[in-house]
Amino acid sequence: MILADLLVTDVREAATLARGAVPRTGAAMRELSLVHDAAIAVAAGRVAWVGPARQAHRQVRLRSAGRRVSAEDGVVVPGFTDAHTHALFAGDRAFELPFKLAGMSYAEIARRGGGLYATVRATRAASDTTLLRETGARLRRMAASGSTAIEVKSGYALDVPGELRLLRLIPRLAREIGVPLVPTYLGAHAVPEEYRGRPDAYLDRMIGHALPAVAREGLARFCDVFCEPGFFTVRQSERLLRSALALGLGVKVHADEFVLSGGARLAARLGAVSADHLLRASADDRHRLAAAGVTAVLLPLTAFAASPRRRSPGREMVDAGVPVALGTDCSPNTWVESMPLVLAHAVHGGRMTPAEALTAATVNSAHAVGLAGRGRLLPGAPADFLVFPLGSADELGYRFDATPSAIYRQGIRVSLS
Amino acid sequence: MILADLLVTDVREAATLARGAVPRTGAAMRELSLVHDAAIAVAAGRVAWVGPARQAHRQVRLRSAGRRVSAEDGVVVPGFTDAHTHALFAGDRAFELPFKLAGMSYAEIARRGGGLYATVRATRAASDTTLLRETGARLRRMAASGSTAIEVKSGYALDVPGELRLLRLIPRLAREIGVPLVPTYLGAHAVPEEYRGRPDAYLDRMIGHALPAVAREGLARFCDVFCEPGFFTVRQSERLLRSALALGLGVKVHADEFVLSGGARLAARLGAVSADHLLRASADDRHRLAAAGVTAVLLPLTAFAASPRRRSPGREMVDAGVPVALGTDCSPNTWVESMPLVLAHAVHGGRMTPAEALTAATVNSAHAVGLAGRGRLLPGAPADFLVFPLGSADELGYRFDATPSAIYRQGIRVSLS
């Protein structure tokens, strides 16, 4: 008999994603391990039991102080992990959007005070208080949309002390928001303006000063690099990531977003936990990622916003046996906070099925940020789950703007506002 | 001196859209008539004054029972009008989405129990209670996203008594939700299965029985028709719409969504209030719509979901001088409820500027559904407005999932849940 603190009843359908190895690939991405007319028992903040409601009385006993709550015939799914965000920045770049829409070049937008360096300047100039307030508001809205774990990259300071400052803010934000945040060091987001034309000198700074401090203080779990022409070459990216691996960090690659530049191949060669974006990745890249077990973190809203003719290659990646995960890519460039919207774009744009998108956004996204054990309703997993007022789990991805009616984190129902 | 019931203060920026003729076209669509550091006075449910906060004490006196509330440095915009929805239906069609994504033909999906007729069967079979509950929940979520007026089409019963039943539910829904709903008769959504191969016989039924009842009872403000191959020809559409015009109804056309079939030309010829969809409309069509003053109601999410290579032609329409309005097209086919998401797709997909999209979704959408006077913060207009926690009004459309922090309808702040 399981002794529970909480029993959630009246669950029309629970998508447990309980069966099988992690990360999911191929047909296993369509296996949601559904339990119909279900109940969910929680003990000490963790999932204790999920099963048919009619069996609950034989399996679960509620502690005397325990609570029984109704999911009101809703669908329960594991909380989403947002596997890729640049959410830690100051300001916005709304002013440059009309320039972009008019087809202005990146260089011309930069001349008018826009582009990535505009956010670098704003972020460097912002106080901790401002950064915590603006980023905190974003993360809170992400959490209210159903994200129960969020990867957060640095990358809008670039200089060593600035990047370390950003990373040190992340644990404070996690405590304030009440959601695990996975910090990634992305000093290699771009070559800073003060190192223009001297990328290798900046690389030396990152390898010699930033990475050792990051590793020493445990400031990041991953090191990421923007491996694209005009940013960092494959050779430079490899040098940085090998240094990170040597220090015990996991590695990720911003790969093949603008051109097919070899980022995915590099990720496969290094055994990166993920290769992200991948809009230009080739069939050969897909096979390499699949063979190396590298997760493709796809960012469908960025694909949509960036180039009219491109869709995030969800279908192709799943069919090639690559584990797919999802993220908002929330940044001043593509300001998206809602994972249900990301699922819808992965489906309607990327032609993943709703079941594949849900698997990607839960168990596979958790894997892609090193949070093994999350994203499934499995006994022992953190009791982070969402109730949606839907007819079935596959309405996620079908509907564009589904919003949870209840969110549980560590078995505690949190306020949605 | 204006005597006010409510004074909203601490408005960082109010987009009043006050100046100029309605509907807006061309450069006038980018003119938001912004007031910075503003205050808004409301009297008897209507906008009484909008101006710089520092002038409020000289212009406005608050009644003794009046209230002063802070917008907390937020941006205020007029409430959205969702100019095109099929929100009145039962059930969902999540099950057919994987078929669609796999490229299955419409006929094959229909053979498997999907397509429009599946929703017709579900809607016919549903009780009034079920329809009110399911549709009411949708409309409430739309309202919580910022829609303060919503067009609702019939069209999922098709047979005459069934369509009249649907239209009669709309005023009940409007009272329950507290938002004006504009009813449109869309018996010509498709030829019902019982009339297969006999479209003209069905047309006779609509013209002889449905339209007179709709006009007599005042059940709809507009008559709409699906003018596409396999649905209704231009000749059939014209016959129906001329009958509607003769009975005093306004007319709308589902035009040129799948093929360039002449729907936009028909709308221009008849002086329709709007032509909707228009994905295949030609440059010649745009000129005709502009010359006739027909509003293009664009539905960018439907464009996105339907065909990978198509974007809603917002940029082209604005540049051709066509007044553009926006809608969710909420239906079991494209289940979208949030107008802020529609604005973002109009911008990032349709290449409208954020200012153009905001104009489209407010003053022009109100015009497109016959609600003159709405969609502007103009003295005398209903005090339906939204507060967004944004830095400027043009962050709407820039951000994908902006949500209002407060919604006022007739000057009363409504609960967001």
PDB file of N, CA, C and O in Angstrom, chain B residues 148-151 174 178-182 371 374 384 409:
ATOM      1  N   THR B 148     -12.520  41.755 -27.340  1.00  0.00           N
ATOM      2  CA  THR B 148     -13.676  42.403 -26.704  1.00  0.00           C
ATOM      3  C   THR B 148     -14.869  42.456 -27.651  1.00  0.00           C
ATOM      4  O   THR B 148     -15.911  43.008 -27.296  1.00  0.00           O
ATOM      5  N   ALA B 149     -14.729  41.892 -28.836  1.00  0.00           N
ATOM      6  CA  ALA B 149     -15.854  41.672 -29.754  1.00  0.00           C
ATOM      7  C   ALA B 149     -15.432  40.538 -30.679  1.00  0.00           C
ATOM      8  O   ALA B 149     -14.257  40.461 -31.068  1.00  0.00           O
ATOM      9  N   ILE B 150     -16.370  39.654 -30.989  1.00  0.00           N
ATOM     10  CA  ILE B 150     -16.017  38.444 -31.735  1.00  0.00           C
ATOM     11  C   ILE B 150     -17.102  38.150 -32.759  1.00  0.00           C
ATOM     12  O   ILE B 150     -18.285  38.105 -32.418  1.00  0.00           O
ATOM     13  N   GLU B 151     -16.713  37.961 -34.002  1.00  0.00           N
ATOM     14  CA  GLU B 151     -17.643  37.482 -35.010  1.00  0.00           C
ATOM     15  C   GLU B 151     -17.766  35.974 -34.863  1.00  0.00           C
ATOM     16  O   GLU B 151     -16.756  35.296 -34.648  1.00  0.00           O
ATOM     17  N   ALA B 174     -23.460  35.535 -25.965  1.00  0.00           N
ATOM     18  CA  ALA B 174     -22.977  36.907 -25.771  1.00  0.00           C
ATOM     19  C   ALA B 174     -23.333  37.391 -24.365  1.00  0.00           C
ATOM     20  O   ALA B 174     -22.514  38.013 -23.682  1.00  0.00           O
ATOM     21  N   GLY B 178     -20.399  38.155 -21.858  1.00  0.00           N
ATOM     22  CA  GLY B 178     -20.262  39.589 -21.615  1.00  0.00           C
ATOM     23  C   GLY B 178     -19.493  40.317 -22.697  1.00  0.00           C
ATOM     24  O   GLY B 178     -18.975  41.410 -22.474  1.00  0.00           O
ATOM     25  N   VAL B 179     -19.405  39.704 -23.880  1.00  0.00           N
ATOM     26  CA  VAL B 179     -18.688  40.294 -25.016  1.00  0.00           C
ATOM     27  C   VAL B 179     -19.645  40.325 -26.208  1.00  0.00           C
ATOM     28  O   VAL B 179     -20.349  39.343 -26.443  1.00  0.00           O
ATOM     29  N   PRO B 180     -19.695  41.430 -26.944  1.00  0.00           N
ATOM     30  CA  PRO B 180     -20.542  41.460 -28.140  1.00  0.00           C
ATOM     31  C   PRO B 180     -20.108  40.377 -29.135  1.00  0.00           C
ATOM     32  O   PRO B 180     -18.907  40.265 -29.437  1.00  0.00           O
ATOM     33  N   LEU B 181     -21.057  39.592 -29.606  1.00  0.00           N
ATOM     34  CA  LEU B 181     -20.790  38.587 -30.634  1.00  0.00           C
ATOM     35  C   LEU B 181     -21.573  38.995 -31.872  1.00  0.00           C
ATOM     36  O   LEU B 181     -22.762  39.292 -31.782  1.00  0.00           O
ATOM     37  N   VAL B 182     -20.903  39.023 -33.005  1.00  0.00           N
ATOM     38  CA  VAL B 182     -21.565  39.402 -34.257  1.00  0.00           C
ATOM     39  C   VAL B 182     -21.895  38.122 -35.022  1.00  0.00           C
ATOM     40  O   VAL B 182     -20.983  37.412 -35.448  1.00  0.00           O
ATOM     41  N   LEU B 371     -19.030  46.901 -36.610  1.00  0.00           N
ATOM     42  CA  LEU B 371     -19.052  47.550 -35.299  1.00  0.00           C
ATOM     43  C   LEU B 371     -18.323  48.893 -35.383  1.00  0.00           C
ATOM     44  O   LEU B 371     -17.272  49.088 -34.776  1.00  0.00           O
ATOM     45  N   ARG B 374     -15.998  51.097 -32.661  1.00  0.00           N
ATOM     46  CA  ARG B 374     -15.173  50.281 -31.775  1.00  0.00           C
ATOM     47  C   ARG B 374     -13.728  50.243 -32.244  1.00  0.00           C
ATOM     48  O   ARG B 374     -13.432  50.569 -33.375  1.00  0.00           O
ATOM     49  N   ASP B 384     -13.726  49.689 -23.894  1.00  0.00           N
ATOM     50  CA  ASP B 384     -13.199  48.328 -23.975  1.00  0.00           C
ATOM     51  C   ASP B 384     -11.725  48.440 -24.311  1.00  0.00           C
ATOM     52  O   ASP B 384     -11.365  48.714 -25.466  1.00  0.00           O
ATOM     53  N   ARG B 409     -13.966  46.131 -19.886  1.00  0.00           N
ATOM     54  CA  ARG B 409     -15.088  46.115 -20.829  1.00  0.00           C
ATOM     55  C   ARG B 409     -16.153  47.062 -20.310  1.00  0.00           C
ATOM     56  O   ARG B 409     -16.569  46.943 -19.162  1.00  0.00           O
TER      57      ARG B 409
END
